[in-house]
Tab-separated table of C-alpha atoms and ligand atoms in Angstrom:
chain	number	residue	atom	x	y	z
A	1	UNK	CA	15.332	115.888	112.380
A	2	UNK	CA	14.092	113.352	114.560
A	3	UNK	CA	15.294	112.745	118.438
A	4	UNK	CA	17.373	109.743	116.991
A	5	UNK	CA	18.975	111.011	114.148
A	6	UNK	CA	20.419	113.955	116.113
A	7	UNK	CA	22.200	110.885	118.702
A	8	UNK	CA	23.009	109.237	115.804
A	9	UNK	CA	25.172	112.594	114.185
A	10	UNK	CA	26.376	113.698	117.463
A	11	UNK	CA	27.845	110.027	117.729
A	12	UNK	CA	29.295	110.380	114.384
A	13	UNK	CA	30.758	113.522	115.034
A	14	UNK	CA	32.272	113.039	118.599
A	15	UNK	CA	33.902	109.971	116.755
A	16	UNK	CA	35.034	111.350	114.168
A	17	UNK	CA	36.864	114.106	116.772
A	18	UNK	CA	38.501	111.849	118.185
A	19	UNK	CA	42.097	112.007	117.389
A	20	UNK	CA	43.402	108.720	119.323
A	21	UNK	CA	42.141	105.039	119.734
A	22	UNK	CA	41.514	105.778	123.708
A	23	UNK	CA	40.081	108.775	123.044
A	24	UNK	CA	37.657	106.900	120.479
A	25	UNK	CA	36.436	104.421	123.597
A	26	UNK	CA	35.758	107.477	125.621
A	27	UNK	CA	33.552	108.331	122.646
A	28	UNK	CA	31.882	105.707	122.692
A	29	UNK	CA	31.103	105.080	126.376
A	30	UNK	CA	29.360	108.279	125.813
A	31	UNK	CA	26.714	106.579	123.569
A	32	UNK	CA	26.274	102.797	124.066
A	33	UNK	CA	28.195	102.338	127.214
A	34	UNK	CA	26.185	101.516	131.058
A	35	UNK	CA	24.613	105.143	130.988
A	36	UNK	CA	25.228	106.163	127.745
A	37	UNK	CA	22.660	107.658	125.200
A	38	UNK	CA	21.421	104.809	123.710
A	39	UNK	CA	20.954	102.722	126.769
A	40	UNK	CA	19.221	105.750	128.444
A	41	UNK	CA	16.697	105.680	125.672
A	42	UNK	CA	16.454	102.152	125.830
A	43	UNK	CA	15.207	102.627	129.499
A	44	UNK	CA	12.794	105.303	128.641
A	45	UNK	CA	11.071	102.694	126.528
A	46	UNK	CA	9.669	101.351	129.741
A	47	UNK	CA	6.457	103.558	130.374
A	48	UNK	CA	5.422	103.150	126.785
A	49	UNK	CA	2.171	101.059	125.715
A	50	UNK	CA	3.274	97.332	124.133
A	51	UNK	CA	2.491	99.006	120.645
A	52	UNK	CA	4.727	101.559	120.843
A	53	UNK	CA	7.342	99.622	122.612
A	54	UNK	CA	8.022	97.332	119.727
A	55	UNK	CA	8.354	100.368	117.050
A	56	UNK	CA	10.397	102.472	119.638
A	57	UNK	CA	12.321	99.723	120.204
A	58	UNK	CA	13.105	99.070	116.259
A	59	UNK	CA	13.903	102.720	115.960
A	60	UNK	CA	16.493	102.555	119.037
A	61	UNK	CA	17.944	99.675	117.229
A	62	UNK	CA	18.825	101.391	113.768
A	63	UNK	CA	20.334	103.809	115.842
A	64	UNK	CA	22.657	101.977	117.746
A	65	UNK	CA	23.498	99.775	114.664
A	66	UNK	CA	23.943	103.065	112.816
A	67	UNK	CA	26.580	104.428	115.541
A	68	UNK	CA	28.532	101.194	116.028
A	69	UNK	CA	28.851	101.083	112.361
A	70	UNK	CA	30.513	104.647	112.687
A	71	UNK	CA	32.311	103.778	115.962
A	72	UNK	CA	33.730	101.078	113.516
A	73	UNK	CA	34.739	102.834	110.911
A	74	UNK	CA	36.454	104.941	112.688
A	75	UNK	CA	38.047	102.307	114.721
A	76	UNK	CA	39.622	100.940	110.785
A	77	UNK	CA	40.722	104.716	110.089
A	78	UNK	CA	42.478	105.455	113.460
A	79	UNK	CA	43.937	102.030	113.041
A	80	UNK	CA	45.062	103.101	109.343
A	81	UNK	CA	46.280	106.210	110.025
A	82	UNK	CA	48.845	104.573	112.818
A	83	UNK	CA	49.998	101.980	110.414
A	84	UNK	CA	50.521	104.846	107.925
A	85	UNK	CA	52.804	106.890	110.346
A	86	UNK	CA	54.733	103.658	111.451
A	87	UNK	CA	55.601	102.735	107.615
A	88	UNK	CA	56.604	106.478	106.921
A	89	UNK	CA	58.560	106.549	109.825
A	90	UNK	CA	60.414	103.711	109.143
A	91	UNK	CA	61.012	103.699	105.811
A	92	UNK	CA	64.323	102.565	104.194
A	93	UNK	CA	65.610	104.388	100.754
A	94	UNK	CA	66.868	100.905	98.907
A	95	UNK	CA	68.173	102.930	96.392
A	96	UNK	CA	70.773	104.757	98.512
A	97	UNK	CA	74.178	103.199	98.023
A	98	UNK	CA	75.524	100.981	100.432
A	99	UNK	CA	78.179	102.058	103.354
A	100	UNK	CA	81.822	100.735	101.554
A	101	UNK	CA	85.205	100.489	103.225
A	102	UNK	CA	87.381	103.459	101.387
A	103	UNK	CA	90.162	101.985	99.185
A	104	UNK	CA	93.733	102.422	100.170
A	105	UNK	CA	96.471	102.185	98.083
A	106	UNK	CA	100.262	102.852	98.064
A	107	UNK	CA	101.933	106.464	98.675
A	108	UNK	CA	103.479	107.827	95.951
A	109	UNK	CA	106.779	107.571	97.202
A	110	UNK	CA	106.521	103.779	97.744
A	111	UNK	CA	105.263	103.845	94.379
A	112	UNK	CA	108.393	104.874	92.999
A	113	UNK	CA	110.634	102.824	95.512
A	114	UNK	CA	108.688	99.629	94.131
A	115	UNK	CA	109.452	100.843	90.499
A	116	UNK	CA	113.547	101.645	91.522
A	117	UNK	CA	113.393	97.807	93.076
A	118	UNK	CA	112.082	96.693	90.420
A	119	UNK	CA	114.252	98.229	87.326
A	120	UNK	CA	117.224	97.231	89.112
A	121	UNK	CA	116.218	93.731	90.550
A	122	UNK	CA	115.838	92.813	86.603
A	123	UNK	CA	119.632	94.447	86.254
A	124	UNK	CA	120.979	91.458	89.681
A	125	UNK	CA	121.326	93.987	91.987
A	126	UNK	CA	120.114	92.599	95.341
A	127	UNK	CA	117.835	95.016	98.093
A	128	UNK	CA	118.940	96.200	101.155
A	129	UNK	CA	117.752	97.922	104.535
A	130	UNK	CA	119.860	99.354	106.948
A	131	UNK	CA	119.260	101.666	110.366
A	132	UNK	CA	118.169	105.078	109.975
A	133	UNK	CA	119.671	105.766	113.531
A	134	UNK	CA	123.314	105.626	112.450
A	135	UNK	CA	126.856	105.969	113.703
A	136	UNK	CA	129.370	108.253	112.838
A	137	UNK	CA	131.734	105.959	111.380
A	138	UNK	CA	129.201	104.846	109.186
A	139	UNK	CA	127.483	107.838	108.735
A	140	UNK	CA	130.555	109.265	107.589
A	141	UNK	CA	134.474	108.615	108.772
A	142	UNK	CA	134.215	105.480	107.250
A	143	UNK	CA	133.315	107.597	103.592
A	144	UNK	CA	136.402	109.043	104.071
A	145	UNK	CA	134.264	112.340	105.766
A	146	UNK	CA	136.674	112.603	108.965
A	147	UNK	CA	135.643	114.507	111.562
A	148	UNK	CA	136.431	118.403	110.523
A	149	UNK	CA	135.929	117.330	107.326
A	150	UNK	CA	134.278	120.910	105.528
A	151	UNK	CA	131.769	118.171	103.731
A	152	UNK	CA	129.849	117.774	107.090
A	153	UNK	CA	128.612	120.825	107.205
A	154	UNK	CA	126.404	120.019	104.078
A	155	UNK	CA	124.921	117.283	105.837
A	156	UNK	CA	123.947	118.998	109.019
A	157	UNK	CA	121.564	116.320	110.696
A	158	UNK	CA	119.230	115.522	114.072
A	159	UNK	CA	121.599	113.973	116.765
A	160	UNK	CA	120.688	111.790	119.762
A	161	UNK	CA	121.646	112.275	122.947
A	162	UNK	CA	123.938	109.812	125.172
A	163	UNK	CA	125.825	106.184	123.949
A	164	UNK	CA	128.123	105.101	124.185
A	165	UNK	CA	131.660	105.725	121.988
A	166	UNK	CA	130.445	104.491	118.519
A	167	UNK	CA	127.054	103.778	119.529
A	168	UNK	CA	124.222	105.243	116.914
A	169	UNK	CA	123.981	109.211	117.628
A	170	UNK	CA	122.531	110.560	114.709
A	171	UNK	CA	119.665	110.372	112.041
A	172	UNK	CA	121.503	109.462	108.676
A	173	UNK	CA	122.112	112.118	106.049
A	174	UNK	CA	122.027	109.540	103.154
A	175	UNK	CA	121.948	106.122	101.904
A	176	UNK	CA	125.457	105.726	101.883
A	177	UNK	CA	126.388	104.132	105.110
A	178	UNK	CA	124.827	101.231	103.295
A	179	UNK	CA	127.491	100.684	100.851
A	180	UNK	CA	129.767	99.721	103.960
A	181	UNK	CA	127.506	98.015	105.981
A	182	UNK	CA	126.076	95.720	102.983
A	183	UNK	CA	130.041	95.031	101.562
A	184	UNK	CA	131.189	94.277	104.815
A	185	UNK	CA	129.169	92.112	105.388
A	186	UNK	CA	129.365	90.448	101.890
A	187	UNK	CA	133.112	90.181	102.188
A	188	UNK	CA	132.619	88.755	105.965
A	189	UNK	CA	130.330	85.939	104.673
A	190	UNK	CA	132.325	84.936	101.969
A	191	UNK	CA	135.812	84.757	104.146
A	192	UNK	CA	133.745	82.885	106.293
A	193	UNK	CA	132.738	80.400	103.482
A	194	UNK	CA	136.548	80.280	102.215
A	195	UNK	CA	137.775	79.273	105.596
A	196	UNK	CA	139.281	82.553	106.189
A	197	UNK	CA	138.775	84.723	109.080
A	198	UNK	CA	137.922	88.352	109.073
A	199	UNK	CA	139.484	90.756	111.110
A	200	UNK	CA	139.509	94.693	111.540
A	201	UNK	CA	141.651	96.291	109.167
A	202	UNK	CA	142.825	92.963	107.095
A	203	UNK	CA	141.755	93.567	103.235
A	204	UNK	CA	140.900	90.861	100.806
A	205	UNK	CA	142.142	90.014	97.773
A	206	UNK	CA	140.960	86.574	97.133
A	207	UNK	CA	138.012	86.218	94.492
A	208	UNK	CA	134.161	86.789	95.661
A	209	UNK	CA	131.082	87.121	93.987
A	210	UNK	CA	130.288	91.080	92.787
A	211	UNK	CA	128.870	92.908	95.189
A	212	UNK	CA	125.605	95.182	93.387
A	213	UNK	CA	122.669	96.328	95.562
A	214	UNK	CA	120.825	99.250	95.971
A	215	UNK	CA	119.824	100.561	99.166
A	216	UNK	CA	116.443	102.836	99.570
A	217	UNK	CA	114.897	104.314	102.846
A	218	UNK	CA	114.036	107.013	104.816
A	219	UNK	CA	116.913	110.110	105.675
A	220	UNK	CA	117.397	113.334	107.379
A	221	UNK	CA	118.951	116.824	107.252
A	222	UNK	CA	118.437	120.103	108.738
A	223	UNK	CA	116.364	120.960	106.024
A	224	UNK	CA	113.348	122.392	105.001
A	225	UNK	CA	112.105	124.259	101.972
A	226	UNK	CA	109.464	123.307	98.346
A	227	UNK	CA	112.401	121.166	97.271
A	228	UNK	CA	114.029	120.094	100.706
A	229	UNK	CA	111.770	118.177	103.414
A	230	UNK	CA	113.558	117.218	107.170
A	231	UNK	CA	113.108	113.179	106.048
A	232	UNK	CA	113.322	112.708	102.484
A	233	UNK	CA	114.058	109.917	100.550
A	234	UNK	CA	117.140	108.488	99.182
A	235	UNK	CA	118.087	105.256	96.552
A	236	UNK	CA	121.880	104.117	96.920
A	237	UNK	CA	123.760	101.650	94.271
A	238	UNK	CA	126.783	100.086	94.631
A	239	UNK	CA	128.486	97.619	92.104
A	240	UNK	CA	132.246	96.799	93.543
A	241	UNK	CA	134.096	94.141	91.398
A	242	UNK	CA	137.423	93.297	90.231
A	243	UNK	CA	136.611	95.329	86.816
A	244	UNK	CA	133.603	97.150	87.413
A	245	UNK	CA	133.821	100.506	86.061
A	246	UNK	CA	132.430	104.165	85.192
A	247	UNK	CA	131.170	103.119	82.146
A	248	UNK	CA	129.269	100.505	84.062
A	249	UNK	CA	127.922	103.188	86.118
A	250	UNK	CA	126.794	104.920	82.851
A	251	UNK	CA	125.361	102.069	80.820
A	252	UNK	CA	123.543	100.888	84.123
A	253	UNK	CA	122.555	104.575	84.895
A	254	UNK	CA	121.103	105.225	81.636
A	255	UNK	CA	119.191	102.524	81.246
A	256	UNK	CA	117.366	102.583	84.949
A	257	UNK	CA	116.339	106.397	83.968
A	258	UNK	CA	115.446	105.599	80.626
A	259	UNK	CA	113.156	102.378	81.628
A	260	UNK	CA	111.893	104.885	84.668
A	261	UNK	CA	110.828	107.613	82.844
A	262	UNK	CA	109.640	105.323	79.919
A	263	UNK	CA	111.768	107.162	77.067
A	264	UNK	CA	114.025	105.804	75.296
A	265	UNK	CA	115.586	109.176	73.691
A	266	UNK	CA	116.625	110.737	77.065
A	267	UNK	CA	120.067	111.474	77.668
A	268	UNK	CA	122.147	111.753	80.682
A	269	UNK	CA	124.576	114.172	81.112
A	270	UNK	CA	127.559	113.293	83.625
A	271	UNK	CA	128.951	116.603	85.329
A	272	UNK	CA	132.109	116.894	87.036
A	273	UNK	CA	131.524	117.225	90.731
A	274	UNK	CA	132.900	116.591	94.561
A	275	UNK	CA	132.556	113.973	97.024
A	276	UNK	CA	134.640	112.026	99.572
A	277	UNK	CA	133.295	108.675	99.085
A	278	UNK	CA	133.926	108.903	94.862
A	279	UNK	CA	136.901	109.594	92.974
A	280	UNK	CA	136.403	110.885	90.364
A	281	UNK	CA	132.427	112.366	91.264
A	282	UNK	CA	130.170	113.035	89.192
A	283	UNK	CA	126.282	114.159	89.198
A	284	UNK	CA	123.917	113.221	86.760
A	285	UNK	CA	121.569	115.465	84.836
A	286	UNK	CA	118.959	113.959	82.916
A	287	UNK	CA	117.181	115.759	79.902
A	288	UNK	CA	113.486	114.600	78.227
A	289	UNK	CA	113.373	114.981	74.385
A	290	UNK	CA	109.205	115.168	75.244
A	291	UNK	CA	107.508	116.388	77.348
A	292	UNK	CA	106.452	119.772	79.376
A	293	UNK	CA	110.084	119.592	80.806
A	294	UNK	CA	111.732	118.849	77.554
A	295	UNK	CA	115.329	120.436	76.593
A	296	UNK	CA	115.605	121.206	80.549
A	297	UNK	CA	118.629	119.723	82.614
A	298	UNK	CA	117.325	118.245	85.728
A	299	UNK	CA	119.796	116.796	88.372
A	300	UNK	CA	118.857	113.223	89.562
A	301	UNK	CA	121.597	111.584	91.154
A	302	UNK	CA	125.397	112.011	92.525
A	303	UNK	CA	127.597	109.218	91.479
A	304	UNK	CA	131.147	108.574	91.353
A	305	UNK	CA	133.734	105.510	91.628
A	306	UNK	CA	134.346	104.307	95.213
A	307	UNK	CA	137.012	105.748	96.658
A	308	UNK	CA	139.825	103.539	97.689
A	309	UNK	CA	139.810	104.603	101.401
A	310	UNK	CA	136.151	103.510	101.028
A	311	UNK	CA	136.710	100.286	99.610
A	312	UNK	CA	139.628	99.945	102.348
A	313	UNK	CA	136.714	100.802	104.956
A	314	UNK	CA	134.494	97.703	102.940
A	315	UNK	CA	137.473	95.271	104.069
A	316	UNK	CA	138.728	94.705	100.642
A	317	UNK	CA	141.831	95.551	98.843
A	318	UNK	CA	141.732	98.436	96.186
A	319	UNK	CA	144.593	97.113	94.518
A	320	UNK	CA	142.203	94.371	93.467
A	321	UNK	CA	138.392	95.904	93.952
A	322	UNK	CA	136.881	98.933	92.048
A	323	UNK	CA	133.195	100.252	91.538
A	324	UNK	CA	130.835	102.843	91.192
A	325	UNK	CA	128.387	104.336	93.548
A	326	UNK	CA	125.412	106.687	93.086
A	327	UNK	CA	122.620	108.569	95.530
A	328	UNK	CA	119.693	109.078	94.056
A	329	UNK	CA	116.738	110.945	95.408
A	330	UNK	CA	113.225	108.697	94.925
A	331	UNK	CA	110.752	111.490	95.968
A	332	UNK	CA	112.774	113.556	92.961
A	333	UNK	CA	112.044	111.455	90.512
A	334	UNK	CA	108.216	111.084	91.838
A	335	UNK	CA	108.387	114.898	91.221
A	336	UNK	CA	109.465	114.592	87.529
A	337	UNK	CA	107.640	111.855	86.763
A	338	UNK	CA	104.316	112.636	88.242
A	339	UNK	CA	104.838	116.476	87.361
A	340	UNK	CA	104.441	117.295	91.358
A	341	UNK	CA	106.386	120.324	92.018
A	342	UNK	CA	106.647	120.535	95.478
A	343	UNK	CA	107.994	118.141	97.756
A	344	UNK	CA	106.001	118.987	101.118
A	345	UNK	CA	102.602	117.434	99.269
A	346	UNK	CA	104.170	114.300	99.519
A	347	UNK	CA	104.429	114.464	103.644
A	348	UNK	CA	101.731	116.625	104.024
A	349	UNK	CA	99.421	113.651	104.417
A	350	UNK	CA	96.208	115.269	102.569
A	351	UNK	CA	94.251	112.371	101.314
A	352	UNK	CA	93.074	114.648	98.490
A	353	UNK	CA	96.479	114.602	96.444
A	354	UNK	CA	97.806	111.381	97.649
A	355	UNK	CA	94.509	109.156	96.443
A	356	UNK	CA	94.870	110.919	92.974
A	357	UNK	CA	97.955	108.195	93.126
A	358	UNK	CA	95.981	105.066	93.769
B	401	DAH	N1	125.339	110.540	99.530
B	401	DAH	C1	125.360	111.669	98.624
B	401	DAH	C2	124.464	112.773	99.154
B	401	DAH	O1	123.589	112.496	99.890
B	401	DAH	C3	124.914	111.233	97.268
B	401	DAH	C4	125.926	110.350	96.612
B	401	DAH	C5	126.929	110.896	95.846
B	401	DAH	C6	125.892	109.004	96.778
B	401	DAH	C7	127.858	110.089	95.215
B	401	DAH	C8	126.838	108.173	96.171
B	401	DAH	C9	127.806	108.751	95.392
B	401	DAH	O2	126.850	106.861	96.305
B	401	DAH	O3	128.721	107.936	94.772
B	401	DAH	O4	124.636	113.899	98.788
């Protein structure tokens, strides 16, 4: 191989080695820069004879054509290769699915307080919120529960410290403090609207507008078990009228659960019972004619009609006014009707078995 040839192949292989664009100009300083290979041979042309100069010269310039043709490609595959890494290393997957906002929805629970609302808001009966932080009068000495009375210790609850007398001490135990809060202040608006004052202790007897509302929310016991939770829920109805009756309570009773639970064969069963707000008491047992519960008695509610010290306590006269109450227990009936059978899932707060609900 001639002297040439050998620059021209050690050019193409010290170009080819090198790895980086700077390293490539360091290359190629080496063989047509200032004192590079090609311009040394260039100089060496000097002490040649005219003749010779002109082919020598020819022969230098293949050579140096020949190596910035290499130095070029090179320069185009270095180039390449970067432009290849960049796109890799920036490359975006279209096909991956986009980042989305999770979907809520409601709670179970609420679920079944919306459906409660709902069933008996088609039946007139208004809705109604009251303080969880209650007093004890209406808590329970105005439900005819007296202090001593043996039917507090079933409704042991969380107290809070300090207040004054009759100032809310204690987390409710139920719903039912609503039935005198709500009808006293029914009976106060409509004395007001007749013209006649209220005052502690005086009972109506004039005519007024039914009272029927239930009452749902949030209540507490010393409590805790699959079936019992420290804060459950609780529904409470009350219809008062001048002949509003227990077989009001039943018709209404039996025809909430049976629109609830979506069958019309189930029956209610009304067992004799105790409580010192009702007289006579009664709780209700409903049984499916379908179903994986079917044939099974499962309580639901405690019910009764209001006791006349009660409706004394709701500032109207029991001579005159009469009704029916009932308690029902909303997370319960989520139970039955979503087949859940213990209560803690519900307050647990695992997204896992609440979005099953959404
Ligand atoms: N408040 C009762 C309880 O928590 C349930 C209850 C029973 C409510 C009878 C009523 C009723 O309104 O009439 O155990």
């Amino acid at each position: 191989m001639n002297e040439l040839n050998v620059v021209v192949d050690n050019a193409r292989t010290s170009f080819q080695q090198a790895a980086t664009p700077a390293e490539l100009e360091n290359a190629k300083a080496l063989f047509l820069g200032k004192s590079g290979r090609i311009t040394e041979l260039m100089k060496g042309m000097v002490a040649l004879p005219v003749e010779e100069k002109k082919s020598r010269g020819a022969a230098i310039n293949l050579a140096k054509q020949a190596i910035e043709a290499a130095l070029n490609d090179r320069r185009q595959a270095l180039a390449d290769a970067e432009l290849q890494a960049q796109l890799q290393a920036e490359a975006l997957d279209v096909t991956l699915p986009g980042r989305q906002r999770g979907q809520g929805g409601l709670h179970p629970v609420s679920l079944t307080l919306e459906r409660i609302e709902a069933i008996f808001g088609s039946m007139g009966f208004d809705v109604a919120q009251g303080p969880e932080i209650e007093t004890d009068w209406f808590n329970f000495t105005a439900l005819n529960t007296p202090e001593d009375h043996p039917a507090r210790s079933m409704h042991d609850t969380f107290y809070v410290e300090g207040g004054a007398a009759n100032a809310p001490n204690l987390l409710r135990t139920h719903t039912s403090p609503m039935q005198i809060r709500y009808a006293v202040q029914h009976v106060k608006q409509h004395r007001a609207a007749l013209g006649s004052g209220w005052t502690d202790g005086s009972l109506f007897s004039g005519s007024m507008p039914e009272i029927r509302v239930i009452a749902p929310g949030r209540t507490y016991r010393v409590d805790s078990d699959a079936t019992h939770s420290p804060m459950f829920h609780q529904c409470e109805g009350l219809w008062v009228g001048e002949n509003v009756s227990f077989k009001d309570l039943k018709f209404v009773f039996t025809d909430f659960c049976r629109t609830f639970f979506e069958s019309d064969d189930l029956v209610l069963r009304f067992r004799p019972s105790f409580f010192p707000f009702t007289e006579p008491s009664a709780e209700i047992d409903i049984q499916f004619q379908s179903g994986p519960l079917t044939g099974r008695w499962l309580e639901v509610a405690g019910s009764g009609q209001v006791h006349p010290n009660v409706v004394r306590n709701m500032g109207l006269d029991p001579e005159k006014y009469m009704g029916f109450a009932f308690g029902m227990g909303p997370d319960r009936l989520a139970m039955l009707r979503y087949g859940v059978n213990d209560l803690r899932l519900f307050f647990d707060g695992d997204i896992r078995f609440l979005s099953q609900f959404v």
